[in-house]
CSV table of C-alpha atoms in Angstrom, one decimal:
chain,number,residue,atom,x,y,z
A,1434,MET,CA,-2.1,-25.5,-6.6
A,1435,SER,CA,-2.1,-27.5,-9.8
A,1436,ALA,CA,-2.8,-25.8,-13.2
A,1437,GLY,CA,-6.1,-27.7,-13.4
A,1438,ALA,CA,-7.3,-26.3,-10.1
A,1439,GLU,CA,-6.1,-22.8,-11.2
A,1440,ALA,CA,-8.1,-23.2,-14.4
A,1441,ASP,CA,-11.2,-24.2,-12.3
A,1442,ARG,CA,-10.8,-21.2,-10.1
A,1443,GLU,CA,-10.4,-18.9,-13.1
A,1444,LEU,CA,-13.6,-20.3,-14.7
A,1445,ASP,CA,-15.5,-20.0,-11.3
A,1446,ALA,CA,-14.3,-16.4,-11.0
A,1447,ARG,CA,-15.5,-15.5,-14.5
A,1448,LEU,CA,-18.9,-17.2,-14.1
A,1449,THR,CA,-19.3,-15.6,-10.7
A,1450,ASP,CA,-18.6,-12.1,-12.2
A,1451,LEU,CA,-21.1,-12.7,-15.0
A,1452,LEU,CA,-23.7,-13.9,-12.5
A,1453,ARG,CA,-23.1,-10.8,-10.4
A,1454,GLY,CA,-23.6,-8.7,-13.5
A,1455,CYS,CA,-26.9,-10.5,-14.2
A,1456,ALA,CA,-28.0,-9.7,-10.6
A,1457,GLN,CA,-27.3,-6.1,-11.4
A,1458,SER,CA,-29.5,-6.3,-14.5
A,1459,ASP,CA,-26.5,-6.1,-16.9
A,1460,SER,CA,-27.8,-7.6,-20.0
A,1461,GLU,CA,-24.4,-7.9,-21.6
A,1462,ALA,CA,-23.3,-10.1,-18.7
A,1463,LEU,CA,-26.2,-12.4,-19.5
A,1464,GLN,CA,-25.2,-12.4,-23.1
A,1465,ARG,CA,-21.6,-13.3,-22.3
A,1466,LEU,CA,-22.8,-16.0,-19.8
A,1467,TYR,CA,-25.0,-17.4,-22.5
A,1468,ALA,CA,-22.1,-17.5,-25.0
A,1469,LEU,CA,-20.0,-19.4,-22.4
A,1470,VAL,CA,-22.3,-22.0,-21.0
A,1471,SER,CA,-25.3,-22.4,-23.4
A,1472,PRO,CA,-23.7,-25.2,-25.5
A,1473,THR,CA,-23.1,-27.2,-22.4
A,1474,LEU,CA,-26.5,-26.6,-20.9
A,1475,PHE,CA,-28.2,-27.2,-24.3
A,1476,ALA,CA,-26.3,-30.5,-24.6
A,1477,CYS,CA,-27.6,-31.5,-21.1
A,1478,LEU,CA,-31.2,-30.5,-22.0
A,1479,THR,CA,-31.2,-32.2,-25.3
A,1480,ARG,CA,-29.9,-35.4,-23.7
A,1481,MET,CA,-32.5,-35.4,-21.0
A,1482,LEU,CA,-35.5,-34.2,-23.1
A,1483,ARG,CA,-34.5,-36.0,-26.3
A,1484,ARG,CA,-36.4,-33.6,-28.4
A,1485,ARG,CA,-34.7,-30.6,-29.9
A,1486,ALA,CA,-37.7,-28.2,-29.9
A,1487,LEU,CA,-38.4,-29.0,-26.3
A,1488,ALA,CA,-34.8,-28.6,-25.3
A,1489,GLU,CA,-34.7,-25.2,-27.1
A,1490,GLU,CA,-37.8,-24.1,-25.1
A,1491,ALA,CA,-36.3,-25.4,-21.9
A,1492,LEU,CA,-33.0,-23.5,-22.6
A,1493,GLN,CA,-35.0,-20.3,-22.8
A,1494,ASP,CA,-36.7,-21.0,-19.5
A,1495,VAL,CA,-33.3,-21.8,-18.0
A,1496,PHE,CA,-31.8,-18.4,-19.0
A,1497,VAL,CA,-34.9,-16.5,-17.9
A,1498,THR,CA,-34.6,-18.2,-14.5
A,1499,ILE,CA,-30.8,-17.5,-14.3
A,1500,TRP,CA,-31.5,-13.8,-15.0
A,1501,GLN,CA,-34.3,-13.7,-12.3
A,1502,ARG,CA,-32.4,-15.7,-9.7
A,1503,ALA,CA,-28.8,-14.5,-10.2
A,1504,HIS,CA,-29.0,-12.5,-7.0
A,1505,GLN,CA,-29.6,-15.7,-5.1
A,1506,PHE,CA,-26.3,-17.2,-6.2
A,1507,ARG,CA,-23.7,-17.3,-3.3
A,1508,PRO,CA,-20.1,-18.1,-4.5
A,1509,GLU,CA,-19.1,-19.1,-1.0
A,1510,ARG,CA,-21.8,-21.8,-0.9
A,1511,GLY,CA,-20.9,-23.6,-4.1
A,1512,ARG,CA,-19.4,-23.5,-7.6
A,1513,PRO,CA,-21.3,-21.4,-10.2
A,1514,MET,CA,-21.3,-24.2,-12.9
A,1515,ALA,CA,-23.0,-26.6,-10.5
A,1516,TRP,CA,-25.7,-23.9,-9.8
A,1517,LEU,CA,-26.2,-23.3,-13.5
A,1518,VAL,CA,-26.3,-26.9,-14.5
A,1519,SER,CA,-28.8,-27.7,-11.6
A,1520,ILE,CA,-31.2,-25.0,-12.9
A,1521,ALA,CA,-31.1,-26.7,-16.3
A,1522,ARG,CA,-31.5,-30.3,-15.0
A,1523,TYR,CA,-34.3,-29.5,-12.6
A,1524,ARG,CA,-36.2,-27.7,-15.4
A,1525,ALA,CA,-35.8,-30.8,-17.6
A,1526,ILE,CA,-36.9,-33.1,-14.8
A,1527,ASP,CA,-40.0,-30.8,-14.3
A,1528,LEU,CA,-40.8,-31.2,-17.9
A,1529,LEU,CA,-40.2,-34.9,-17.8
A,1530,ARG,CA,-42.4,-35.5,-14.9
A,1531,HIS,CA,-45.5,-34.7,-16.9
A,1532,GLU,CA,-46.8,-38.0,-18.1
A,1533,ARG,CA,-47.7,-36.7,-21.5
A,1534,PHE,CA,-44.0,-35.9,-22.2
A,1535,ALA,CA,-42.9,-39.2,-20.7
A,1536,ALA,CA,-45.2,-41.2,-23.0
A,1537,VAL,CA,-43.9,-39.5,-26.1
A,1538,LEU,CA,-40.3,-39.9,-25.0
A,1539,VAL,CA,-40.6,-43.6,-24.4
A,1540,ALA,CA,-42.3,-44.1,-27.8
A,1541,ASP,CA,-39.5,-42.0,-29.5
A,1542,LEU,CA,-36.7,-44.0,-28.2
A,1543,PRO,CA,-35.6,-47.1,-30.1
A,1544,GLU,CA,-34.5,-50.1,-27.9
A,1545,GLY,CA,-31.0,-49.6,-26.6
A,1546,ALA,CA,-30.8,-46.0,-27.9
A,1547,GLY,CA,-29.7,-44.8,-24.5
A,1548,ALA,CA,-26.8,-47.2,-24.4
A,1549,ALA,CA,-25.6,-46.3,-27.8
A,1550,GLU,CA,-25.7,-42.6,-27.0
A,1551,GLU,CA,-23.8,-43.2,-23.8
A,1552,ALA,CA,-21.0,-44.9,-25.6
A,1553,GLN,CA,-20.5,-42.0,-27.9
A,1554,GLU,CA,-19.9,-39.4,-25.3
A,1555,GLU,CA,-16.5,-38.0,-24.5
A,1556,PRO,CA,-15.1,-39.2,-21.2
A,1557,GLY,CA,-15.5,-36.9,-18.2
A,1558,ALA,CA,-12.0,-37.8,-17.1
A,1559,SER,CA,-10.5,-35.1,-19.3
A,1560,LEU,CA,-12.5,-32.3,-17.7
A,1561,PRO,CA,-11.5,-30.1,-14.8
A,1562,GLY,CA,-12.9,-31.3,-11.5
A,1563,ALA,CA,-13.8,-34.7,-13.0
A,1564,GLY,CA,-10.9,-36.6,-11.4
A,1565,LEU,CA,-12.4,-37.2,-7.9
A,1566,LEU,CA,-15.8,-38.3,-9.3
A,1567,GLU,CA,-14.1,-40.6,-11.8
A,1568,ARG,CA,-12.1,-42.2,-9.1
A,1569,CYS,CA,-15.2,-42.7,-6.9
A,1570,LEU,CA,-17.3,-44.0,-9.8
A,1571,ALA,CA,-14.6,-46.5,-10.6
A,1572,LEU,CA,-15.2,-48.0,-7.1
A,1573,LEU,CA,-18.8,-48.9,-7.9
A,1574,THR,CA,-20.0,-52.0,-9.6
A,1575,GLN,CA,-20.7,-51.7,-13.3
A,1576,GLN,CA,-24.5,-51.9,-12.8
A,1577,GLN,CA,-24.4,-49.3,-10.1
A,1578,ARG,CA,-22.4,-46.9,-12.2
A,1579,ARG,CA,-24.6,-47.4,-15.3
A,1580,CYS,CA,-27.8,-46.9,-13.4
A,1581,LEU,CA,-26.5,-43.6,-11.8
A,1582,GLU,CA,-25.4,-42.3,-15.2
A,1583,LEU,CA,-28.7,-43.2,-16.9
A,1584,ALA,CA,-30.5,-41.4,-14.1
A,1585,PHE,CA,-28.3,-38.3,-13.8
A,1586,VAL,CA,-27.2,-37.7,-17.4
A,1587,GLY,CA,-30.2,-39.2,-19.2
A,1588,GLY,CA,-32.9,-37.8,-16.8
A,1589,ASN,CA,-34.4,-41.3,-16.5
A,1590,SER,CA,-36.7,-42.3,-13.7
A,1591,HIS,CA,-36.2,-45.6,-11.7
A,1592,ALA,CA,-38.7,-47.3,-14.1
A,1593,ASP,CA,-36.9,-46.0,-17.2
A,1594,VAL,CA,-33.6,-47.1,-15.9
A,1595,ALA,CA,-35.0,-50.6,-15.1
A,1596,ARG,CA,-36.3,-50.8,-18.7
A,1597,LEU,CA,-33.0,-49.6,-20.2
A,1598,VAL,CA,-30.8,-52.0,-18.3
A,1599,GLY,CA,-33.4,-54.9,-18.5
A,1600,SER,CA,-33.5,-55.6,-14.7
A,1601,PRO,CA,-36.3,-55.6,-12.2
A,1602,LEU,CA,-37.3,-52.2,-10.7
A,1603,GLY,CA,-36.5,-53.3,-7.1
A,1604,THR,CA,-33.0,-54.5,-8.2
A,1605,VAL,CA,-32.3,-51.2,-9.9
A,1606,LYS,CA,-33.5,-49.1,-6.9
A,1607,SER,CA,-31.2,-51.2,-4.7
A,1608,TRP,CA,-28.2,-50.6,-7.1
A,1609,ILE,CA,-28.8,-46.9,-7.1
A,1610,ARG,CA,-29.2,-46.7,-3.3
A,1611,ARG,CA,-26.0,-48.7,-2.7
A,1612,GLY,CA,-24.2,-46.8,-5.5
A,1613,LEU,CA,-25.1,-43.5,-3.8
A,1614,GLN,CA,-23.9,-44.8,-0.4
A,1615,SER,CA,-20.5,-45.8,-1.8
A,1616,LEU,CA,-20.2,-42.5,-3.7
A,1617,LYS,CA,-20.9,-40.5,-0.6
A,1618,ALA,CA,-18.3,-42.4,1.4
A,1619,CYS,CA,-15.7,-41.8,-1.4
A,1620,LEU,CA,-16.5,-38.1,-2.1
A,1621,ASP,CA,-16.5,-37.4,1.6
A,1622,ALA,CA,-13.2,-39.1,2.3
B,212,MET,CA,-44.4,-34.2,6.7
B,213,ASN,CA,-44.3,-30.4,6.6
B,214,THR,CA,-41.0,-29.8,8.3
B,215,ALA,CA,-37.7,-31.3,7.1
B,216,PRO,CA,-36.6,-34.4,9.0
B,217,THR,CA,-33.5,-34.1,11.1
B,218,ASN,CA,-32.2,-37.6,10.4
B,219,VAL,CA,-29.0,-36.9,8.6
B,220,ASP,CA,-28.8,-40.2,6.7
B,221,LEU,CA,-32.4,-39.9,5.5
B,222,ILE,CA,-31.8,-36.3,4.4
B,223,ASN,CA,-28.7,-37.4,2.6
B,224,ARG,CA,-30.5,-40.2,0.8
B,225,LEU,CA,-33.4,-38.0,-0.3
B,226,ALA,CA,-31.1,-35.2,-1.4
B,227,ALA,CA,-29.0,-37.6,-3.5
B,228,GLU,CA,-32.1,-39.0,-5.2
B,229,TYR,CA,-33.5,-35.5,-5.7
B,230,VAL,CA,-30.3,-34.4,-7.4
B,231,LEU,CA,-30.0,-37.6,-9.3
B,232,GLY,CA,-33.6,-37.0,-10.6
B,233,THR,CA,-35.1,-40.3,-9.4
B,234,LEU,CA,-37.1,-38.6,-6.6
B,235,ARG,CA,-40.2,-37.6,-8.4
B,236,GLY,CA,-43.7,-36.4,-7.9
B,237,ALA,CA,-44.9,-35.2,-4.5
B,238,ALA,CA,-41.7,-36.4,-2.8
B,239,ARG,CA,-39.7,-34.2,-5.1
B,240,ARG,CA,-41.9,-31.1,-4.4
B,241,ARG,CA,-41.7,-31.8,-0.7
B,242,LEU,CA,-37.9,-31.9,-0.8
B,243,GLU,CA,-37.8,-28.7,-2.7
B,244,ARG,CA,-39.9,-27.0,0.0
B,245,TRP,CA,-37.5,-28.4,2.7
B,246,ARG,CA,-34.6,-27.1,0.8
B,247,GLY,CA,-35.9,-23.6,1.1
B,248,THR,CA,-36.2,-23.9,4.9
B,249,SER,CA,-33.5,-26.3,6.0
B,250,SER,CA,-29.8,-25.4,5.7
B,251,LEU,CA,-29.0,-29.1,6.1
B,252,VAL,CA,-31.2,-30.2,3.2
B,253,ASP,CA,-29.7,-27.4,1.1
B,254,GLU,CA,-26.1,-28.3,2.0
B,255,ARG,CA,-26.7,-32.0,1.1
B,256,CYS,CA,-28.3,-31.0,-2.2
B,257,ARG,CA,-25.3,-28.8,-3.0
B,258,PHE,CA,-22.9,-31.6,-2.1
B,259,TRP,CA,-24.5,-33.9,-4.7
B,260,GLU,CA,-24.9,-31.2,-7.3
B,261,GLU,CA,-21.2,-30.5,-7.2
B,262,GLY,CA,-20.3,-34.2,-6.9
B,263,PHE,CA,-22.2,-35.2,-10.0
B,264,MET,CA,-21.5,-32.1,-12.1
B,265,PRO,CA,-18.4,-33.4,-13.9
B,266,LEU,CA,-20.5,-36.1,-15.5
B,267,LEU,CA,-22.6,-33.5,-17.4
B,268,LEU,CA,-19.6,-31.4,-18.4
B,269,GLY,CA,-18.4,-34.5,-20.4
B,270,LEU,CA,-21.4,-34.2,-22.8
B,271,ARG,CA,-20.5,-33.1,-26.3
B,272,ALA,CA,-21.5,-29.4,-26.4
B,273,ILE,CA,-24.3,-28.5,-28.8
B,274,GLN,CA,-24.6,-25.0,-30.2
B,275,PRO,CA,-28.2,-23.8,-29.7
B,276,PRO,CA,-29.8,-22.1,-32.8
B,277,ALA,CA,-29.7,-18.3,-32.8
B,278,HIS,CA,-33.5,-17.9,-32.3
B,279,VAL,CA,-33.1,-19.3,-28.8
B,280,TRP,CA,-31.1,-16.3,-27.6
B,281,GLN,CA,-33.5,-14.0,-29.5
B,282,GLY,CA,-36.4,-15.6,-27.6
B,283,ILE,CA,-34.7,-15.1,-24.3
B,284,ARG,CA,-34.0,-11.5,-25.0
B,285,ALA,CA,-37.6,-11.0,-26.1
B,286,ARG,CA,-39.0,-12.7,-23.0
B,287,LEU,CA,-36.9,-10.6,-20.7
B,288,GLY,CA,-37.4,-7.4,-22.8
B,289,LEU,CA,-33.6,-6.9,-23.1
B,290,PRO,CA,-31.9,-4.8,-25.8
B,291,ALA,CA,-28.9,-6.3,-27.6
B,292,THR,CA,-26.9,-3.1,-27.3
B,293,ALA,CA,-27.6,0.4,-26.0
B,294,ARG,CA,-27.8,1.7,-29.5
B,295,ARG,CA,-30.4,-0.9,-30.5
B,296,ASN,CA,-32.3,-0.1,-27.3
B,297,ARG,CA,-32.8,3.5,-28.6
B,298,VAL,CA,-33.8,2.2,-32.0
B,299,ARG,CA,-36.2,-0.2,-30.3
B,300,ARG,CA,-37.9,2.5,-28.4
B,301,TYR,CA,-38.5,4.5,-31.6
B,302,ALA,CA,-39.7,1.3,-33.3
B,303,LEU,CA,-42.2,0.5,-30.6
B,304,ALA,CA,-43.5,4.0,-30.7
B,305,ALA,CA,-43.4,4.8,-34.3
B,306,SER,CA,-44.3,2.1,-36.7
B,307,VAL,CA,-44.5,-1.6,-37.6
B,308,LEU,CA,-42.2,-0.8,-40.5
B,309,LEU,CA,-39.4,0.3,-38.2
B,310,VAL,CA,-39.9,-2.9,-36.2
B,311,THR,CA,-39.4,-4.9,-39.3
B,312,ALA,CA,-36.3,-3.0,-40.2
B,313,LEU,CA,-34.9,-3.7,-36.7
B,314,ALA,CA,-35.7,-7.4,-37.0
B,315,ALA,CA,-33.8,-7.4,-40.3
B,316,LEU,CA,-30.8,-5.7,-38.6
B,317,LEU,CA,-30.8,-8.2,-35.7
B,318,TYR,CA,-31.0,-11.0,-38.2
B,319,TRP,CA,-28.1,-9.6,-40.2
B,320,ARG,CA,-26.0,-9.1,-37.1
B,321,THR,CA,-26.6,-12.6,-35.9
B,322,LEU,CA,-25.7,-14.2,-39.2
B,323,ALA,CA,-22.7,-12.0,-39.9
B,324,PRO,CA,-19.6,-14.2,-39.6
B,325,PRO,CA,-17.7,-13.6,-36.4
B,326,ARG,CA,-14.0,-12.9,-36.5
B,327,ALA,CA,-11.5,-15.6,-35.5
B,328,ALA,CA,-9.8,-14.8,-32.2
B,329,GLU,CA,-7.1,-17.5,-32.5
B,330,VAL,CA,-5.7,-19.4,-35.4
B,331,ALA,CA,-3.3,-22.3,-36.1
B,332,THR,CA,-2.0,-23.6,-39.4
B,333,ILE,CA,-0.9,-27.2,-39.7
B,334,SER,CA,1.3,-27.8,-42.8
B,335,ALA,CA,3.1,-30.8,-44.3
B,336,PRO,CA,6.9,-30.7,-44.3
B,337,SER,CA,6.6,-29.7,-48.0
B,338,GLY,CA,4.8,-26.6,-46.9
B,339,ALA,CA,1.4,-27.7,-48.2
B,340,LEU,CA,-1.5,-26.7,-46.1
B,341,LEU,CA,-3.2,-29.6,-44.3
B,342,TRP,CA,-5.5,-27.9,-41.8
B,343,GLN,CA,-6.5,-24.4,-40.9
B,344,VAL,CA,-7.8,-24.1,-37.4
B,345,GLU,CA,-9.7,-21.1,-36.2
B,346,ILE,CA,-11.2,-20.3,-32.7
B,347,TYR,CA,-14.1,-17.9,-32.7
B,348,ALA,CA,-14.9,-16.2,-29.4
B,349,ALA,CA,-16.7,-13.0,-30.3
B,350,PRO,CA,-18.9,-11.6,-27.4
B,351,GLY,CA,-22.5,-12.7,-27.9
B,352,THR,CA,-21.7,-15.9,-29.7
B,353,ALA,CA,-20.7,-19.2,-28.2
B,354,ALA,CA,-17.0,-20.0,-28.7
B,355,GLN,CA,-16.6,-22.3,-31.7
B,356,LEU,CA,-13.8,-24.2,-33.3
B,357,SER,CA,-13.6,-24.3,-37.1
B,358,VAL,CA,-11.2,-26.6,-39.0
B,359,ARG,CA,-10.8,-26.6,-42.8
B,360,ALA,CA,-8.9,-29.5,-44.4
B,361,GLY,CA,-6.6,-28.9,-47.4
B,362,THR,CA,-6.5,-31.2,-50.5
B,363,LEU,CA,-3.7,-33.2,-49.1
B,364,ALA,CA,-5.2,-33.9,-45.7
B,365,MET,CA,-5.9,-37.7,-45.8
B,366,PRO,CA,-6.6,-40.1,-42.9
B,367,PRO,CA,-3.7,-42.4,-41.8
B,368,ALA,CA,-4.5,-46.0,-42.9
B,369,GLY,CA,-7.3,-47.4,-40.7
B,370,ARG,CA,-6.9,-44.6,-38.1
B,371,ASP,CA,-7.9,-41.0,-37.5
B,372,TYR,CA,-6.1,-37.8,-36.7
B,373,GLU,CA,-7.2,-36.1,-33.4
B,374,LEU,CA,-6.6,-32.5,-32.5
B,375,TRP,CA,-5.5,-31.5,-28.9
B,376,ALA,CA,-5.2,-28.3,-27.0
B,377,LEU,CA,-2.1,-28.3,-24.8
B,378,PRO,CA,-2.8,-26.2,-21.7
B,379,LYS,CA,0.2,-25.2,-19.7
B,380,GLY,CA,1.0,-27.5,-16.8
B,381,THR,CA,-2.0,-29.9,-17.3
B,382,SER,CA,-3.1,-32.7,-19.5
B,383,PRO,CA,-4.1,-32.3,-23.2
B,384,VAL,CA,-7.8,-31.7,-23.9
B,385,SER,CA,-9.3,-33.2,-27.1
B,386,LEU,CA,-10.7,-30.8,-29.6
B,387,GLY,CA,-12.1,-33.7,-31.7
B,388,LEU,CA,-11.2,-35.5,-34.9
B,389,LEU,CA,-9.8,-33.6,-37.9
B,390,PRO,CA,-11.7,-33.6,-41.2
B,391,TYR,CA,-10.1,-34.7,-44.4
B,392,ARG,CA,-9.9,-33.7,-48.1
B,393,HIS,CA,-11.4,-30.2,-48.4
B,394,ASN,CA,-14.0,-30.9,-45.7
B,395,ALA,CA,-14.7,-28.4,-42.9
B,396,ALA,CA,-15.8,-29.0,-39.3
B,397,ARG,CA,-17.3,-26.4,-37.1
B,398,ARG,CA,-18.4,-27.2,-33.5
B,399,ALA,CA,-19.2,-25.4,-30.3
B,400,LEU,CA,-16.5,-25.6,-27.6
B,401,THR,CA,-17.3,-27.0,-24.2
B,402,VAL,CA,-16.4,-25.0,-21.1
B,403,ALA,CA,-13.5,-27.4,-20.5
B,404,GLN,CA,-12.2,-26.9,-24.1
B,405,GLN,CA,-12.5,-23.1,-23.8
B,406,GLN,CA,-10.5,-23.2,-20.5
B,407,ALA,CA,-7.9,-25.4,-22.0
B,408,LEU,CA,-7.5,-23.2,-25.1
B,409,ALA,CA,-7.3,-20.1,-22.9
B,410,ASN,CA,-4.2,-21.6,-21.2
B,411,ALA,CA,-2.7,-23.2,-24.3
B,412,ALA,CA,0.0,-21.8,-26.6
B,413,GLN,CA,0.2,-24.9,-28.8
B,414,LEU,CA,-2.1,-27.5,-30.5
B,415,ALA,CA,-1.1,-31.0,-31.2
B,416,VAL,CA,-2.3,-33.7,-33.6
B,417,SER,CA,-2.0,-37.4,-32.7
B,418,ILE,CA,-2.8,-40.6,-34.6
B,419,GLU,CA,-5.6,-42.5,-32.9
B,420,PRO,CA,-7.9,-45.5,-33.4
B,421,PRO,CA,-10.9,-44.8,-35.7
B,422,GLY,CA,-13.3,-42.5,-33.9
B,423,GLY,CA,-10.6,-41.0,-31.6
B,424,SER,CA,-8.7,-41.8,-28.5
B,425,PRO,CA,-10.5,-44.3,-26.2
B,426,THR,CA,-8.9,-42.9,-23.1
B,427,GLY,CA,-9.5,-39.1,-23.5
B,428,GLN,CA,-5.8,-38.6,-23.7
B,429,PRO,CA,-3.4,-39.0,-26.7
B,430,THR,CA,-2.6,-42.7,-27.2
B,431,GLY,CA,-0.7,-42.7,-30.5
B,432,ALA,CA,2.2,-40.8,-32.0
B,433,VAL,CA,2.0,-37.0,-31.9
B,434,VAL,CA,2.7,-36.0,-35.5
B,435,PHE,CA,2.2,-32.2,-35.5
B,436,LEU,CA,2.8,-29.6,-32.8
B,437,VAL,CA,1.9,-26.0,-33.9
B,438,PRO,CA,1.7,-22.7,-32.2
B,439,LEU,CA,-1.8,-21.1,-31.5
B,440,ARG,CA,-1.6,-17.5,-32.6
B,441,THR,CA,-3.9,-14.7,-31.2
B,442,VAL,CA,-5.4,-12.6,-34.0
B,443,SER,CA,-5.0,-8.9,-33.1
């Protein structure tokens, strides 16, 4: 086993222990979990919701949910970080689906802001577990990759992605669909 | 449709768009319901959640403000420590004054500077201090990196210095650009950076293009290699 894989396993074991503690109502476990993952989850929420105050509120919701649902986490069924990140992302998507938020967000964003933010981010390649996804994303066309990243990382709807890349909605939907098909084939291989 | 479809390709496509976030509205709610009842839907969702996760871990970590944790604790009715729990019971029963005192105590505790867990000193050959690097990992606070630059810490012409953790047996992980001339930088560490530091005995400094390495790995000369010392 490579050192990277071992580091991944250590992190998984630590997070799993903390989630087990939360499931047993150990508030110190929640506090340690918060210290470990809140900067990553907050970055994800801030990126998706684009407004700091809303992201702070969402982060509270996320940790309340983690505390309440920790007993549902099954380490044999998936990695803890994916479970935690999904709770945060789905909370953000729930908030985004309300039209009133969407209207404000679109108005807040200067043209091309999404693209500029994207370029400033650290590459995922240096992160544990990122290797396979990186290799698979590299197989996609540039448009497919960009659309998937704008949707997944930015929390953008089909229509938002179409606006950000300046292409028709139908074309963007097709890029996303084909991108997902190629990714599935590669991740499964 | 009230029950989940059994067409695997269809389920896979819907699960992918659900995880991606482009499945919205009623279709999204419906897939959430199916996830609760169909192991196939759940399995496909988990496949995509894990597949895409590394993209998010690449985001630059942001330290949430202290009041967010205080809000979570308040919403869940959690004590910060056992001792505070006893105080809190008195406070609730006794007086508003005591509640105010407790709030002041929590405020002070939150703002009290944490103690560095690991340190590294980067010096010029002359012995002059260039950068003091400190890692904070006190329980209850997010792990942070603090770097203070000495008077002589200047950028190389037209380029930047980048700091790296060197975890044993795996690739270097960037800890960001170094500050210059008396400036200080303090930033929250990502999970990947914390993991790398936990397995690292050394830090390195490389010369990179302005703004940092374009590849995520050192591209220029490594000019300093220093031990990372645990503070007992």
